[in-house]
Coordinates of C-alpha atoms in Angstrom, one line a residue:
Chain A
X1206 CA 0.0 -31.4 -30.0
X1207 CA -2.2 -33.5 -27.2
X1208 CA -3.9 -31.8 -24.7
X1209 CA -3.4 -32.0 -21.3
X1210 CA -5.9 -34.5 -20.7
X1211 CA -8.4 -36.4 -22.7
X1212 CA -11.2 -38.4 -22.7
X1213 CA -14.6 -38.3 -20.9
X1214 CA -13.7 -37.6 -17.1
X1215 CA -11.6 -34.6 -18.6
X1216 CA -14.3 -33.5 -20.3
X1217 CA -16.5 -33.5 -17.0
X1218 CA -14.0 -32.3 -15.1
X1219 CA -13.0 -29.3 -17.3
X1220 CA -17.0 -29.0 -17.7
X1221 CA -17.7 -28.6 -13.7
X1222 CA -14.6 -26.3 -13.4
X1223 CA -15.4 -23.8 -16.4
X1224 CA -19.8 -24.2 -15.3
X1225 CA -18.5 -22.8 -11.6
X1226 CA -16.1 -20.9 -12.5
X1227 CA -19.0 -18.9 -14.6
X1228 CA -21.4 -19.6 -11.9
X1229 CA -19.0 -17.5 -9.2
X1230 CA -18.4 -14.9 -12.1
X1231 CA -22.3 -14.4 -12.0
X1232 CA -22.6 -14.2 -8.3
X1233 CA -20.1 -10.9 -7.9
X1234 CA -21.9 -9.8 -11.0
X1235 CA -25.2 -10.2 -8.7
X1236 CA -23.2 -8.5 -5.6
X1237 CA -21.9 -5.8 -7.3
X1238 CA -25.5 -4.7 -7.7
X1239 CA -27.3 -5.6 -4.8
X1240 CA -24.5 -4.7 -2.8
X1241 CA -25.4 -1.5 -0.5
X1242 CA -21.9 0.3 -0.6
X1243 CA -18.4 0.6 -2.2
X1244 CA -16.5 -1.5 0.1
X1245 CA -19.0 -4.5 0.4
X1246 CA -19.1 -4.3 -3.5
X1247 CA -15.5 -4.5 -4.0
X1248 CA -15.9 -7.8 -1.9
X1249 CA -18.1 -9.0 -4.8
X1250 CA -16.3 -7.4 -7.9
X1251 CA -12.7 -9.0 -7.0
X1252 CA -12.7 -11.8 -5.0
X1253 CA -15.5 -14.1 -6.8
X1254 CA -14.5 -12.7 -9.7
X1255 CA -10.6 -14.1 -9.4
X1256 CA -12.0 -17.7 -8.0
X1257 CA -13.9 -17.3 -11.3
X1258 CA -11.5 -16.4 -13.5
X1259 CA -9.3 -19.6 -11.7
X1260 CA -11.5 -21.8 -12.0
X1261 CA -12.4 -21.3 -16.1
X1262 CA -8.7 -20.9 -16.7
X1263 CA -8.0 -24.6 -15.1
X1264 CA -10.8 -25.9 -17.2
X1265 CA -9.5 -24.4 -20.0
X1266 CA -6.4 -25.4 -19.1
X1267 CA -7.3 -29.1 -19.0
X1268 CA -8.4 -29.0 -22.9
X1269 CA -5.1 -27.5 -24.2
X1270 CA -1.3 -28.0 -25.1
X1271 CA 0.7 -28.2 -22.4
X1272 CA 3.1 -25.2 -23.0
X1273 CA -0.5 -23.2 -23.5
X1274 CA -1.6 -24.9 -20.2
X1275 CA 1.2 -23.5 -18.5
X1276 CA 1.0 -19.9 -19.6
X1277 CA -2.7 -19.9 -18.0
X1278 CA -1.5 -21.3 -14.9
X1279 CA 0.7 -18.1 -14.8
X1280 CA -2.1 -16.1 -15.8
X1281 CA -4.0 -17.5 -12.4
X1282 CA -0.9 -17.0 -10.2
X1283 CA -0.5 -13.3 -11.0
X1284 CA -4.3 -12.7 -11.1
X1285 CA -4.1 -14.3 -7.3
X1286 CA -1.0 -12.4 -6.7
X1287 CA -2.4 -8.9 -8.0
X1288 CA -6.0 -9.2 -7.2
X1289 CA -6.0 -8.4 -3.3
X1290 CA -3.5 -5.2 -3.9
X1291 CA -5.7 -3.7 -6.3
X1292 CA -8.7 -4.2 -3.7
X1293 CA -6.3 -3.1 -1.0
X1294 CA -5.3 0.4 -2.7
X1295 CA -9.2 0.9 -4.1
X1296 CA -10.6 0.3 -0.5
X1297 CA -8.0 2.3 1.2
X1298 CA -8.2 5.4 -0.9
X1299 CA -12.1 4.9 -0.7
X1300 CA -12.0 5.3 3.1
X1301 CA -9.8 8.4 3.2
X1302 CA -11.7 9.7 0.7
X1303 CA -15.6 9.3 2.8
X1304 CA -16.8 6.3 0.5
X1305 CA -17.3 4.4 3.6
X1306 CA -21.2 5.5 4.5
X1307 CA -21.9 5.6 8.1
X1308 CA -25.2 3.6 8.1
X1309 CA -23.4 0.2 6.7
X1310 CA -20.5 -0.5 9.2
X1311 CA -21.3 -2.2 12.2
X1312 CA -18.1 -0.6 13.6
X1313 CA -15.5 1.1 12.6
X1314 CA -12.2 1.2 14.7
X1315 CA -9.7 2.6 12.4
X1316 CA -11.7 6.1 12.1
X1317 CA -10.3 6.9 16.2
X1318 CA -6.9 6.2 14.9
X1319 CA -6.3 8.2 12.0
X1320 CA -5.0 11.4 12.5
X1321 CA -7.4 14.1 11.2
X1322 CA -4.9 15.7 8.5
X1323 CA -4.5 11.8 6.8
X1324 CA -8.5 12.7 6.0
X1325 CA -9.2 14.1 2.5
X1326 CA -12.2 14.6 0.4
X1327 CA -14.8 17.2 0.2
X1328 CA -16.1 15.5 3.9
X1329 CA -15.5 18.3 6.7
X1330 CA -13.6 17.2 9.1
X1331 CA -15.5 17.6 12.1
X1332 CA -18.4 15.7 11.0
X1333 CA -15.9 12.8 10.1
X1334 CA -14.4 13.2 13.9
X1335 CA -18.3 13.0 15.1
X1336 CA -18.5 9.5 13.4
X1337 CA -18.5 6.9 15.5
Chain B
X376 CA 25.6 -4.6 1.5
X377 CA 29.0 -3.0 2.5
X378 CA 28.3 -3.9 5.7
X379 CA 27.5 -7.7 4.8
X380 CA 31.4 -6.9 2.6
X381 CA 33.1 -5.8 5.8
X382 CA 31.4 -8.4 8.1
X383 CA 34.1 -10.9 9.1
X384 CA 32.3 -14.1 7.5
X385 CA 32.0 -12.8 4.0
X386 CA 35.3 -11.5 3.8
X387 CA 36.5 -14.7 2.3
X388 CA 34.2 -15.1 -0.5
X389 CA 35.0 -12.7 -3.4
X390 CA 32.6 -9.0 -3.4
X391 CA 30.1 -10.6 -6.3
X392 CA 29.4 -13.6 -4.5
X393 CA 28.2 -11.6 -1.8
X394 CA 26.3 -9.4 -3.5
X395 CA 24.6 -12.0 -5.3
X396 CA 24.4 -14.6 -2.7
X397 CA 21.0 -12.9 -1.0
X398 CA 19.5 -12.3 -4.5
X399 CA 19.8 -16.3 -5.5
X400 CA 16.0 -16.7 -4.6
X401 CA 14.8 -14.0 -6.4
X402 CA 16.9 -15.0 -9.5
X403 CA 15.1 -18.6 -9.1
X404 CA 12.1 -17.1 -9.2
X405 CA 11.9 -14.5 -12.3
X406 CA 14.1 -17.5 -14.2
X407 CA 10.8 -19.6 -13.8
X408 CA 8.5 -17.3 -15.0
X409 CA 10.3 -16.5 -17.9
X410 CA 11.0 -20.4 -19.0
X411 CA 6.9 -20.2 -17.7
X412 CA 5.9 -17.8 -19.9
X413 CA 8.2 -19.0 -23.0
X414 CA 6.2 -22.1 -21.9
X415 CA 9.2 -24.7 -22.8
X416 CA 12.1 -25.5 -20.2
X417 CA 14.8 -25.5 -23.3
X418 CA 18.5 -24.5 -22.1
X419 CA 18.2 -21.4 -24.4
X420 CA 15.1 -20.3 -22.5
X421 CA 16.2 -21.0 -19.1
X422 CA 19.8 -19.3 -19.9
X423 CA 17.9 -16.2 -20.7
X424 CA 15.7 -16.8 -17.9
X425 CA 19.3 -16.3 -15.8
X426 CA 19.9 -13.3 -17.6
X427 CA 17.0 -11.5 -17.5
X428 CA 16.7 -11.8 -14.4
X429 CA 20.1 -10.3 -13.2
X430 CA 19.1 -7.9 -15.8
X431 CA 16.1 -7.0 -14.3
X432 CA 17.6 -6.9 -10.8
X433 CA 20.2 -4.9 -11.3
X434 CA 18.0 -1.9 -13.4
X435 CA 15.5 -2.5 -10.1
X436 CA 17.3 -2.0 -6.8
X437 CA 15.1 -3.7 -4.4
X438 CA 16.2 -3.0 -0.6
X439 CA 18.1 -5.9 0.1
X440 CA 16.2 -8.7 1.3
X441 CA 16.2 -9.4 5.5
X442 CA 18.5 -11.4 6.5
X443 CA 16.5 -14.8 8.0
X444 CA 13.2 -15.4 6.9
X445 CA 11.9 -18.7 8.7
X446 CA 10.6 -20.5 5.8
X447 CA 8.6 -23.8 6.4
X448 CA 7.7 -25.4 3.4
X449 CA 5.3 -27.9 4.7
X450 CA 3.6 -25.7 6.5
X451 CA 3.8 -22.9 3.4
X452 CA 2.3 -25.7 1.1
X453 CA -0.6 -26.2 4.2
X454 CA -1.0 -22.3 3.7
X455 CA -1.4 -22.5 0.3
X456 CA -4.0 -25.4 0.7
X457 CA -6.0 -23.7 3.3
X458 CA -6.0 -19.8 0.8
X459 CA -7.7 -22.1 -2.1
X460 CA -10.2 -23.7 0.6
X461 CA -10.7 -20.4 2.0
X462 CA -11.6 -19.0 -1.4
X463 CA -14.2 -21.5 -2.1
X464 CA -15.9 -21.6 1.6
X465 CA -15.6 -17.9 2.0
X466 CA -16.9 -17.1 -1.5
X467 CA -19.9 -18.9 -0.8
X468 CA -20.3 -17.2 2.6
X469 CA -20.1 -13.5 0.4
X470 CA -22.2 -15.3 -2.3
X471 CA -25.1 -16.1 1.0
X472 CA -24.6 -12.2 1.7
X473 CA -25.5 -11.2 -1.5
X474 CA -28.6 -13.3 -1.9
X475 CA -29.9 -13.6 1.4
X476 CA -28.7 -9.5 2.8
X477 CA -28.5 -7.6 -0.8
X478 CA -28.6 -4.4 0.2
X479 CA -29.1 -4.7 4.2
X480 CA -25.6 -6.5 4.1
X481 CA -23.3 -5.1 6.8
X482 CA -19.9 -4.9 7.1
X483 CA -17.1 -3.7 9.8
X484 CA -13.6 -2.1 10.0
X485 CA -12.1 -3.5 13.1
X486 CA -8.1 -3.6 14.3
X487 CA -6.0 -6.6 14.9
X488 CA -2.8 -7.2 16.5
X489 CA -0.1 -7.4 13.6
X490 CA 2.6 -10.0 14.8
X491 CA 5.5 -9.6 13.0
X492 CA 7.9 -7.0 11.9
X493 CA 9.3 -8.2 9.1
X494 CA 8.5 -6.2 6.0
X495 CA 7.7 -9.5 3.7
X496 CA 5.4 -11.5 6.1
X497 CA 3.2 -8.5 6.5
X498 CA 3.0 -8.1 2.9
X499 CA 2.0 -11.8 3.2
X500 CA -0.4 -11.5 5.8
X501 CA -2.1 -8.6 4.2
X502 CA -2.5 -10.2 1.0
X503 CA -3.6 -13.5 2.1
X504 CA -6.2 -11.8 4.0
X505 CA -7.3 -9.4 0.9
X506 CA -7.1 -13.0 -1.2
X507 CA -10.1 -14.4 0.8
X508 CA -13.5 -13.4 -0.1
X509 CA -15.5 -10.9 2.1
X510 CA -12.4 -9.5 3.8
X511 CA -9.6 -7.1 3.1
X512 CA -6.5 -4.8 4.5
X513 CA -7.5 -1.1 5.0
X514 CA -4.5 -0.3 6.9
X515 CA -0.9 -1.0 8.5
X516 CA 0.1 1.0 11.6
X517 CA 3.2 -0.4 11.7
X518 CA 4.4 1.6 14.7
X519 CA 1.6 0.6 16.7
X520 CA 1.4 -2.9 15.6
X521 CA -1.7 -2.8 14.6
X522 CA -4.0 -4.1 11.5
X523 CA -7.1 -2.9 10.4
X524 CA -9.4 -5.0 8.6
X525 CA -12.7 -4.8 6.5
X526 CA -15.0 -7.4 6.6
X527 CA -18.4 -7.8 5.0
X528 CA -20.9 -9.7 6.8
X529 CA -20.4 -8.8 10.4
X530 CA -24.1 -7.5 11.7
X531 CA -23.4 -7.5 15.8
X532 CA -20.7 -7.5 18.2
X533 CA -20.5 -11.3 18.0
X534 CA -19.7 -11.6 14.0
X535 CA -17.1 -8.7 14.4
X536 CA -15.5 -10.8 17.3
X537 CA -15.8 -14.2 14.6
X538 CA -14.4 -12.2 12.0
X539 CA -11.8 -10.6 14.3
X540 CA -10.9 -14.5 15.3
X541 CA -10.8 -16.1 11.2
X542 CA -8.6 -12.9 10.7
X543 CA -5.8 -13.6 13.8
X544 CA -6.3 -17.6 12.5
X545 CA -5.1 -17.0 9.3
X546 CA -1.9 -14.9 10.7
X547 CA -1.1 -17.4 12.5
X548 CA -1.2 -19.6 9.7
X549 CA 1.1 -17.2 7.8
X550 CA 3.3 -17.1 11.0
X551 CA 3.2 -20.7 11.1
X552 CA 4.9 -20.9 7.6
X553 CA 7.1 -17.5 7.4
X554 CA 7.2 -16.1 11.1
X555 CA 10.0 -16.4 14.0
X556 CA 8.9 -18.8 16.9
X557 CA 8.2 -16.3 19.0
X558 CA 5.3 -14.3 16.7
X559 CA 4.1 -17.8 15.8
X560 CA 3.6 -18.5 20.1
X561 CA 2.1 -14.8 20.6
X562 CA -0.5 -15.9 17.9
X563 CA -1.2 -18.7 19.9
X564 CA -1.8 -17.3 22.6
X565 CA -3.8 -14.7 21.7
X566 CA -5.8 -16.8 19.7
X567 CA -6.3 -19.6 22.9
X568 CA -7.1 -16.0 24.8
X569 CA -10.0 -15.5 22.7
X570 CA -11.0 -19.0 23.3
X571 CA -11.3 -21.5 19.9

């Protein structure tokens, strides 16, 4: 029943990771209110918020058995491996859907490329072919 | 598979061997996380690993995987390395946006060539590029070949351009570890085109 490692650099270490792992949690907290619109706070809500989640979990990790140490390691790698889907589907069916406000994108190539019947949502569709 | 039966190299091997010959890797891989998540590498858990496994893909019919997937470990374990780096670095960059922007943050949807054609390294591509902060997949236009991105931080025609550049550098990095020799020199070049 030893931990993974011991002693007073494991104790930093696991400190530093678990303190910036928090402090990254508290950032996309931060973003996900200042934010101006859905796709910029997605940014903040999943990415920061899986390096957070990494980061706590490996200096949790550290402190534990090692059969417990490896069933968080597996709890990162599918968090890494799920993570950017979720974000994928929620941003994708937030652009078809007009969650993308006009006055936030810089540009927005993909809207000359979709065919006009792959548009849904309560958004006419001229207005959405006028966007530029 | 009954064409891979009736082609004239597998007709020596018996029919399961051939049917379970392309599904070795994926058998590897759901034994691991099972002995993983039992969280002791006894023979009892890594036997039921094995048959859990077939188990599961047998219920599941996946399309069978493609044929010849280039894999480059080195240069898979560099890709690795550089998704964690880019985590941190571009974290901090979306973390910069948040304090310094808040609410006048930009962002942009722009397209990219897609490289390859193979099913899985899109699927790597996209996710890699969804993994890094600030930046994700909208869209595959697979006909087209082409790969529209969101990124958050753009705020002229110059930072789409950067962002349009960090997103072709890291397909090429995925090429680099899963792509055919071909996509990996089209990267190049269109990435030396752009000049960095």
């Amino acid at each position: 029943m030893n931990p993974v490692a011991a002693g007073p650099v494991a104790d930093v270490v696991s400190a530093v990771l678990m303190l910036s792992g928090a402090l990254s949690c508290l950032l996309g907290a931060i973003g996900l209110v200042r934010l101006p619109d859905l796709p910029a706070r997605l940014q903040a809500a999943t990415k920061p918020q899986t390096l957070g989640l990494s980061l706590i979990l490996l200096g949790t990790a550290l402190r534990v058995e090692v059969a417990t140490a490896v069933t968080l390691v597996l709890v990162v790698l599918f968090q890494v491996i799920t993570a950017p889907v979720i974000s994928q589907l929620v941003g994708r069916a937030a652009y078809r859907s007009g969650g993308f406000p006009d006055g936030t994108l810089v540009v927005d190539e993909l809207a000359e490329h979709l065919p006009t019947d792959a548009v849904v949502g309560d958004e006419p569709a001229a207005e959405r072919d006028g966007r530029d | 598979m009954s064409e891979r039966a009736s082609a004239p190299s597998a007709v020596r091997r018996p029919r399961w061997a051939a049917r379970v010959r392309p599904r070795v890797l994926e058998i590897v891989w759901l034994t691991f996380v099972w002995v993983l998540l039992w969280g002791t590498f006894s023979p009892l858990s890594i036997v039921g690993g094995v048959v859990v496994a077939v188990a599961v893909i047998g219920a599941f019919r996946f399309p069978p995987a493609e044929a010849h997937l280039p894999v480059r470990p080195l240069r898979l374990l560099l890709l690795v390395g550089y998704l964690v780096y880019d985590m941190v670095v571009s974290g901090a960059e979306v973390s910069w946006q948040v304090l310094r922007y808040g609410p006048a943050a930009r962002g942009a949807v722009f397209e990219v060539p897609l490289l390859s054609s193979s099913d899985r390294v899109v699927t790597v591509v996209a996710n890699a590029l969804s993994l890094s902060p600030g930046a994700m997949t909208l869209q595959i236009d697979h006909a087209h070949g082409l790969w529209f991105v969101y990124a958050l931080g753009p705020r002229d025609g110059a930072g789409v351009e950067r962002s349009r550049r960090r997103t072709m550098d890291m397909q090429r990095r995925v090429l680099a570890a899963l792509g055919t020799p071909e996509e990996l020199a089209t990267a190049e070049r269109l990435l030396a085109e752009r000049g960095c």
